[in-house]
Coordinates of C-alpha atoms in Angstrom, one line a residue:
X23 CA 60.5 101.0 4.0
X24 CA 63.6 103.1 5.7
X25 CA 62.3 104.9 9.0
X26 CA 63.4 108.3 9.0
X27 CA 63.5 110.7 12.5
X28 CA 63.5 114.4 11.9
X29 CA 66.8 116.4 12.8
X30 CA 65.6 118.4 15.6
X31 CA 63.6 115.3 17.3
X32 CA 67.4 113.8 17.5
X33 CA 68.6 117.2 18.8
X34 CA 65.8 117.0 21.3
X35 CA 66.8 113.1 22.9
X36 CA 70.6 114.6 22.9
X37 CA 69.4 118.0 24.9
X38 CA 67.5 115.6 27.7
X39 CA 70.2 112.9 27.9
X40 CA 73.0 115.7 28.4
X41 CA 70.6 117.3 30.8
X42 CA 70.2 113.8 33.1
X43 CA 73.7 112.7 32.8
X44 CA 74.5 116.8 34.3
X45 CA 72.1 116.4 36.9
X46 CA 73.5 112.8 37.8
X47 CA 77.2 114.0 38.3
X48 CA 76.4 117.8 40.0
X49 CA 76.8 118.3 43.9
X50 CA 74.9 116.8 46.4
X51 CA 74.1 119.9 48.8
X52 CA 75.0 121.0 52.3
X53 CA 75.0 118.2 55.1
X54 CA 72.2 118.0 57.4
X55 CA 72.2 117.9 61.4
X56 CA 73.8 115.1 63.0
X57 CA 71.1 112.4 63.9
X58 CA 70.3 111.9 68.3
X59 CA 72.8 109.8 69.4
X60 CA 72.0 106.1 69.7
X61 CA 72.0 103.9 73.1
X62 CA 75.4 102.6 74.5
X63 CA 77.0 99.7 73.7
X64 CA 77.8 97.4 75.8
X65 CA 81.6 97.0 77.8
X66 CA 84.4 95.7 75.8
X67 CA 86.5 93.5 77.3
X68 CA 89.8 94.4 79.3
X69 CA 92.6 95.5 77.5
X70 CA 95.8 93.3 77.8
X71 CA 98.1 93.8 80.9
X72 CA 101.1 96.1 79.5
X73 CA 103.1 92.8 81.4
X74 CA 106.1 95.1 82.0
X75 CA 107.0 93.3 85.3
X76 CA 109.9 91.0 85.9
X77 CA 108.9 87.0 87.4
X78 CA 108.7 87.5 91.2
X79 CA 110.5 84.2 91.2
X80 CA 113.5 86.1 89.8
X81 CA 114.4 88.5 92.6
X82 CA 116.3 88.0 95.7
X83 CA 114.5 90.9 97.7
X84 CA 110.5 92.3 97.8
X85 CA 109.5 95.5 98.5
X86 CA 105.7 96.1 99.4
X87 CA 103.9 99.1 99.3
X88 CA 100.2 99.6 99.8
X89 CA 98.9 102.9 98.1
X90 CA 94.8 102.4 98.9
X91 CA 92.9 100.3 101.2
X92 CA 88.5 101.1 100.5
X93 CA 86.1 99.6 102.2
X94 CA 82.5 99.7 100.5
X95 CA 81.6 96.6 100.9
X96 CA 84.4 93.4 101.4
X97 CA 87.6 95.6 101.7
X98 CA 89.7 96.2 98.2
X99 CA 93.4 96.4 98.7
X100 CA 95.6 97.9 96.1
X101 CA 99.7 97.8 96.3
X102 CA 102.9 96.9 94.3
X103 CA 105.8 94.2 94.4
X104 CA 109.3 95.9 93.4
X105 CA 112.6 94.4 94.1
X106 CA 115.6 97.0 95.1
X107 CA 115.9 98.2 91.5
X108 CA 112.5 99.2 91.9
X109 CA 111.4 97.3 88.7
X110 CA 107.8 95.4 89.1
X111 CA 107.4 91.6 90.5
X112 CA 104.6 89.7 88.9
X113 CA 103.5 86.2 88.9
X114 CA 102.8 85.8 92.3
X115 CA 100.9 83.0 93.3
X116 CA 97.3 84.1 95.2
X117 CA 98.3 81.0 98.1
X118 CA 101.8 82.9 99.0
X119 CA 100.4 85.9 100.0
X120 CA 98.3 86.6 103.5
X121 CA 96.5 90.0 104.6
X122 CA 96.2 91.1 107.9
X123 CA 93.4 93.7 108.8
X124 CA 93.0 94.7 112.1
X125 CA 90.5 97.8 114.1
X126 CA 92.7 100.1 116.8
X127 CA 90.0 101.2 119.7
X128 CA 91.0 103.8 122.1
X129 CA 91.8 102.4 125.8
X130 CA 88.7 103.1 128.6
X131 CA 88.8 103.4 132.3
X132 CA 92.3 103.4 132.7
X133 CA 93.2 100.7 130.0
X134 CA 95.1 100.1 126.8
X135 CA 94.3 100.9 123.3
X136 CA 93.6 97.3 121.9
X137 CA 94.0 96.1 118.0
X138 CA 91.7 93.6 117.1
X139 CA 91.6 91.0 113.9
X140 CA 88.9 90.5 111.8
X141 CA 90.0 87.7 110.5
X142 CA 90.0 85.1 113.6
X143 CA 91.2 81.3 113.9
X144 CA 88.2 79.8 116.6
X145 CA 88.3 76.4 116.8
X146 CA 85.0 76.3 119.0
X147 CA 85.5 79.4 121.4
X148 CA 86.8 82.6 122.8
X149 CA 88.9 80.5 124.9
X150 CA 91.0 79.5 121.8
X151 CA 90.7 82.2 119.3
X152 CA 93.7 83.4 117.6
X153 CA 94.3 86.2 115.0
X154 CA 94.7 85.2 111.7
X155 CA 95.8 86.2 108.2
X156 CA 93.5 85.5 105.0
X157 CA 95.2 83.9 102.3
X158 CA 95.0 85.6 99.2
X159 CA 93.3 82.7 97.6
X160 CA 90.3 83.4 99.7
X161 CA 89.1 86.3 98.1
X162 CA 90.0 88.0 94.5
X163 CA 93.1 88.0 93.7
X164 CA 94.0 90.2 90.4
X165 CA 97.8 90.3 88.8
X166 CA 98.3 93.0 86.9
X167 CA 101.3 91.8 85.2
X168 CA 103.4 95.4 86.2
X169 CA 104.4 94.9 89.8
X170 CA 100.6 96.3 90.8
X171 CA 98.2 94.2 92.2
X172 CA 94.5 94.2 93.8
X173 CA 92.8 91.9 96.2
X174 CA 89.1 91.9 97.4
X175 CA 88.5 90.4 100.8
X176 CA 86.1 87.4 100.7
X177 CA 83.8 89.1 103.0
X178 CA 82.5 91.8 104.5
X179 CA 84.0 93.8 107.6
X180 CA 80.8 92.4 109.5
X181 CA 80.6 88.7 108.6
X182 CA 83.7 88.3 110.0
X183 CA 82.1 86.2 113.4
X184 CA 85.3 86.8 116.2
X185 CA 86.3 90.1 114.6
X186 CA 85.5 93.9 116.1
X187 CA 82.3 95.8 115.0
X188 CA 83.1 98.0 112.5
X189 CA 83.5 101.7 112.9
X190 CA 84.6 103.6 110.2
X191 CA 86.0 106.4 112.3
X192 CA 88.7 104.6 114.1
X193 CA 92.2 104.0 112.6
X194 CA 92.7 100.4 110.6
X195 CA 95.8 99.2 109.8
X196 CA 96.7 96.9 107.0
X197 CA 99.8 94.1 106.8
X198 CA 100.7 91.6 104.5
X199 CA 103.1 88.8 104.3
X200 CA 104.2 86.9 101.6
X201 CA 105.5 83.2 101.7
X202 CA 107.1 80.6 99.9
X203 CA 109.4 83.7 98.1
X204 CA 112.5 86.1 98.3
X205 CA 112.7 87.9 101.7
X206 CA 110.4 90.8 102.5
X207 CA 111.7 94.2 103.4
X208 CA 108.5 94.8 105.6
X209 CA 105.2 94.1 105.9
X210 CA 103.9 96.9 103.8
X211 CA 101.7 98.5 107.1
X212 CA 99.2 100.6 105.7
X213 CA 97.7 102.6 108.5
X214 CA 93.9 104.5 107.5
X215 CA 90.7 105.5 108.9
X216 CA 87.6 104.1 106.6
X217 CA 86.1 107.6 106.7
X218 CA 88.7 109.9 105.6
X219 CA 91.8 111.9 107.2
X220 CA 94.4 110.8 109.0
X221 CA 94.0 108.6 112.5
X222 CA 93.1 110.8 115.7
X223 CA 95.1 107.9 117.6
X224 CA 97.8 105.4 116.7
X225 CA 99.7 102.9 119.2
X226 CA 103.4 103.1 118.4
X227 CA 105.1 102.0 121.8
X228 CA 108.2 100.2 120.3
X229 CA 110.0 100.0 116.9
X230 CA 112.0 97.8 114.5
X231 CA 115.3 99.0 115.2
X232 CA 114.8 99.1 118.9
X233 CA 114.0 95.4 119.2
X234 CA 117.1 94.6 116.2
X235 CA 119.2 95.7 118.8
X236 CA 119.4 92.8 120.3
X237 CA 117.6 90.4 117.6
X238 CA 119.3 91.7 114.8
X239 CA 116.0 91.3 112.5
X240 CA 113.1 90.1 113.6
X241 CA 111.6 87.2 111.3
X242 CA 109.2 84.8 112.9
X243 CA 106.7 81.9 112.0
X244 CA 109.0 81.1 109.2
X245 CA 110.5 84.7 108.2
X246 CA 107.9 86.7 107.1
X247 CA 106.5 88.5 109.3
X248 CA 109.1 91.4 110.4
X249 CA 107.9 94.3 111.5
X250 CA 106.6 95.0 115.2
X251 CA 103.7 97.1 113.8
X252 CA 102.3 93.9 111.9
X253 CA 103.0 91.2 114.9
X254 CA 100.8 93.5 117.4
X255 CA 97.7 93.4 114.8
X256 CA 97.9 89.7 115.7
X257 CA 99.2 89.4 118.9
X258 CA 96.0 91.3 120.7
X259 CA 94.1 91.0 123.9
X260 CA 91.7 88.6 121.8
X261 CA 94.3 86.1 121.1
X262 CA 94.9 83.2 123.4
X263 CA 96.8 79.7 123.3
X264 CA 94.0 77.1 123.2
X265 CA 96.6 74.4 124.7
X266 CA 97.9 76.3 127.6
X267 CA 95.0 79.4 128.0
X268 CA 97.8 82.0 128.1
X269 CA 97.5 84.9 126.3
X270 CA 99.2 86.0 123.4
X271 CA 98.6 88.9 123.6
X272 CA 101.7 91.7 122.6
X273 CA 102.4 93.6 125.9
X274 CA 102.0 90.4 128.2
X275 CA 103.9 87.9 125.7
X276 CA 106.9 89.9 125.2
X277 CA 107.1 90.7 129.3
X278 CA 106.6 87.4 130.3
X279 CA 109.1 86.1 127.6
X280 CA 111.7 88.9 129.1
X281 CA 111.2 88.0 132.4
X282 CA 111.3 84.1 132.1
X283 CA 108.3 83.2 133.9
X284 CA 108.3 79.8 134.7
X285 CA 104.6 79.6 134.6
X286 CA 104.4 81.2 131.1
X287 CA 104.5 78.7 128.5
X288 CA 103.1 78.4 124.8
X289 CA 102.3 75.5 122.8
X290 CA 102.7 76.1 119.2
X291 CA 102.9 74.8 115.5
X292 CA 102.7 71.0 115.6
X293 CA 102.5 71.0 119.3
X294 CA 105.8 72.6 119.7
X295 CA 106.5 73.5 123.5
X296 CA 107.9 77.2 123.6
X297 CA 109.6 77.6 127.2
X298 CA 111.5 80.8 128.3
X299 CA 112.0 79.9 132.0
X300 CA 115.6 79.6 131.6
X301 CA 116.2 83.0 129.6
X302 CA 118.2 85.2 131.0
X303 CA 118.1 89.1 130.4
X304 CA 121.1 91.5 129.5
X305 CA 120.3 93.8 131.9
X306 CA 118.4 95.0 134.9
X307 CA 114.8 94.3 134.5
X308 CA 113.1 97.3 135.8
X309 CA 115.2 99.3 132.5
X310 CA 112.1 99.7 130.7
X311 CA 113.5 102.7 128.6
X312 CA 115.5 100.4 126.7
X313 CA 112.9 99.1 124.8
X314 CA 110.5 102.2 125.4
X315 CA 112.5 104.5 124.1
X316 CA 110.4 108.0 124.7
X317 CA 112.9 109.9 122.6
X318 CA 112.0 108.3 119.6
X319 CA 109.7 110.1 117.3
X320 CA 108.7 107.1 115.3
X321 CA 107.5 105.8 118.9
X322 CA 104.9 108.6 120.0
X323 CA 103.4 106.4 122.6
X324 CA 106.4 104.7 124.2
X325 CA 105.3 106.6 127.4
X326 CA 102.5 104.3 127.9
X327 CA 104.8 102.2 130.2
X328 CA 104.3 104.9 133.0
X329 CA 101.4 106.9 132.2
X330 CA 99.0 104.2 131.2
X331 CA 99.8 102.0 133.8
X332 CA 97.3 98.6 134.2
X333 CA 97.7 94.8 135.4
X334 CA 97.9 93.5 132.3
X335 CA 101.2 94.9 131.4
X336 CA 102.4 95.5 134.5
X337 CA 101.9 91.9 136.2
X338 CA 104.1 90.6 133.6
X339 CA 106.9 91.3 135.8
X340 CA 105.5 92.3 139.2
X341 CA 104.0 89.4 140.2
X342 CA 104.1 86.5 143.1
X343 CA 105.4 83.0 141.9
X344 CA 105.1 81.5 144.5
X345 CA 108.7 81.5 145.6

């Protein structure tokens, strides 16, 4: 037998269907709130180094310039390689590159202001300790493949044994040297005070271009070390030749050197003798304005020679040999 649906019950199943499919294709209302935000994820890694510098290895000439030295806790330095073109030198190896970080405290009772190293060479006492230069392989040592770089000391001011208590109110200077390269133009001295502000008190006695005049450029213990400003960190009151027990010591060295004292001798690298007995000076002696030049503004305490008189300096040359 046929089934048979009545007209309006098929007009009804239309009417709904129509209705749902409307319902299913209509619009979906306004957007609620946004939701609390969610936790942070954790750090992504570094992004790669824009590596817009040139190979160090490529240039005959680097430039060095510090731009931040903070202590917090091991001292991070910051600078930048550039050759005379002033594009960026990367590549550098961490072992050809040495930091220098020394503490300037005011003279007392009549004496000299005196730098003093952190970083100190003692091969079992005072009586032999000499200023030193980390390598940069000690620490961190980051290349940021554009001429900048960063390093991170590998300790702390104050686990430094021979160096200076540290006192972040007195002016700090930083040098660097780099070896095994192209020439330096300078050492890059970065002078600061850990605090804030500028230094209160500097010792600038004698410049580059004063001792050029008669060295033409000063480059010792292999070249790279060139500027007077960086030697002095080093050459302090707490540096002294283990072999012979003379100091080596800035003010005396460079007198008794000048005034060939027989009895002033220095044993260095590889048990090299160094001997200036038989030097002989260009001029008078007792011209001391020709190195301490008091004109010279880059030199604001070249009038140390007579105004902070004391035996160390001054019994370089005023003293009894015996003769």
């Amino acid at each position: 037998m046929a089934s048979f649906k009545h007209p309006f019950a098929r007009f009804t199943t239309l009417l709904l269907l129509s209705l749902f499919l409307a319902a299913c294709g209509g619009d979906d209302g306004v957007d609620g709130a946004d939701g609390a935000p969610g936790p942070a994820g954790p750090a992504g890694p570094p992004g790669p180094s824009t590596g817009s510098g040139i190979p160090i290895d490529s240039t005959d000439h680097i430039n060095i310039a510090v731009s931040s030295v903070v202590i917090a806790s091991p001292p991070v330095v910051s600078f930048t390689l550039t050759n005379d073109l002033e594009q960026g030198l990367k590549d550098l190896p961490a072992g050809d590159i040495r930091f220098m970080l020394s503490q300037l405290s005011p003279g007392s009772g009549g004496g000299s202001s005196e730098w003093q190293s952190y970083v100190t060479r003692d091969s079992g006492g005072i009586s032999d300790a000499q200023a030193d230069a980390e390598v940069g392989s000690a620490g961190t040592f980051v290349d940021n493949g554009d001429g900048t770089y960063q390093y991170t000391f590998a300790n702390d001011l104050g686990d430094y044994p021979a160096g200076p208590e540290f006192d972040d109110t007195k002016t700090h200077r930083l040098g660097i040297e780099i070896r095994g390269q192209a020439p330096i133009s300078s050492n890059g001295i970065f002078d600061f005070v850990p605090v804030g502000g500028d230094p209160l008190f500097e010792r600038r006695i004698v410049n580059n271009a004063t001792c050029n005049a008669c060295h033409d450029r000063l480059e010792f213990h292999g070249g790279p070390r060139t500027d007077v400003d960086y030697c002095v960190t080093c050459h302090n009151p707490y540096s002294i030749d283990g072999d012979t027990g003379n100091t080596v010591d800035m003010k005396a060295m460079i007198h008794n050197i000048h005034a060939a004292r027989s009895d002033y001798q220095i044993i260095g690298y590889g048990g090299r003798l160094h001997d200036w007995s038989d030097l002989v000076w260009t001029q008078d002696i007792r011209n001391c304005d020709t190195c301490h030049q008091e004109s010279d503004p880059d030199t604001p305490d070249a009038s140390n020679w007579r105004l902070v008189p004391n035996r160390a300096a001054c019994g370089t040359c005023h003293y009894d040999d015996g003769d």
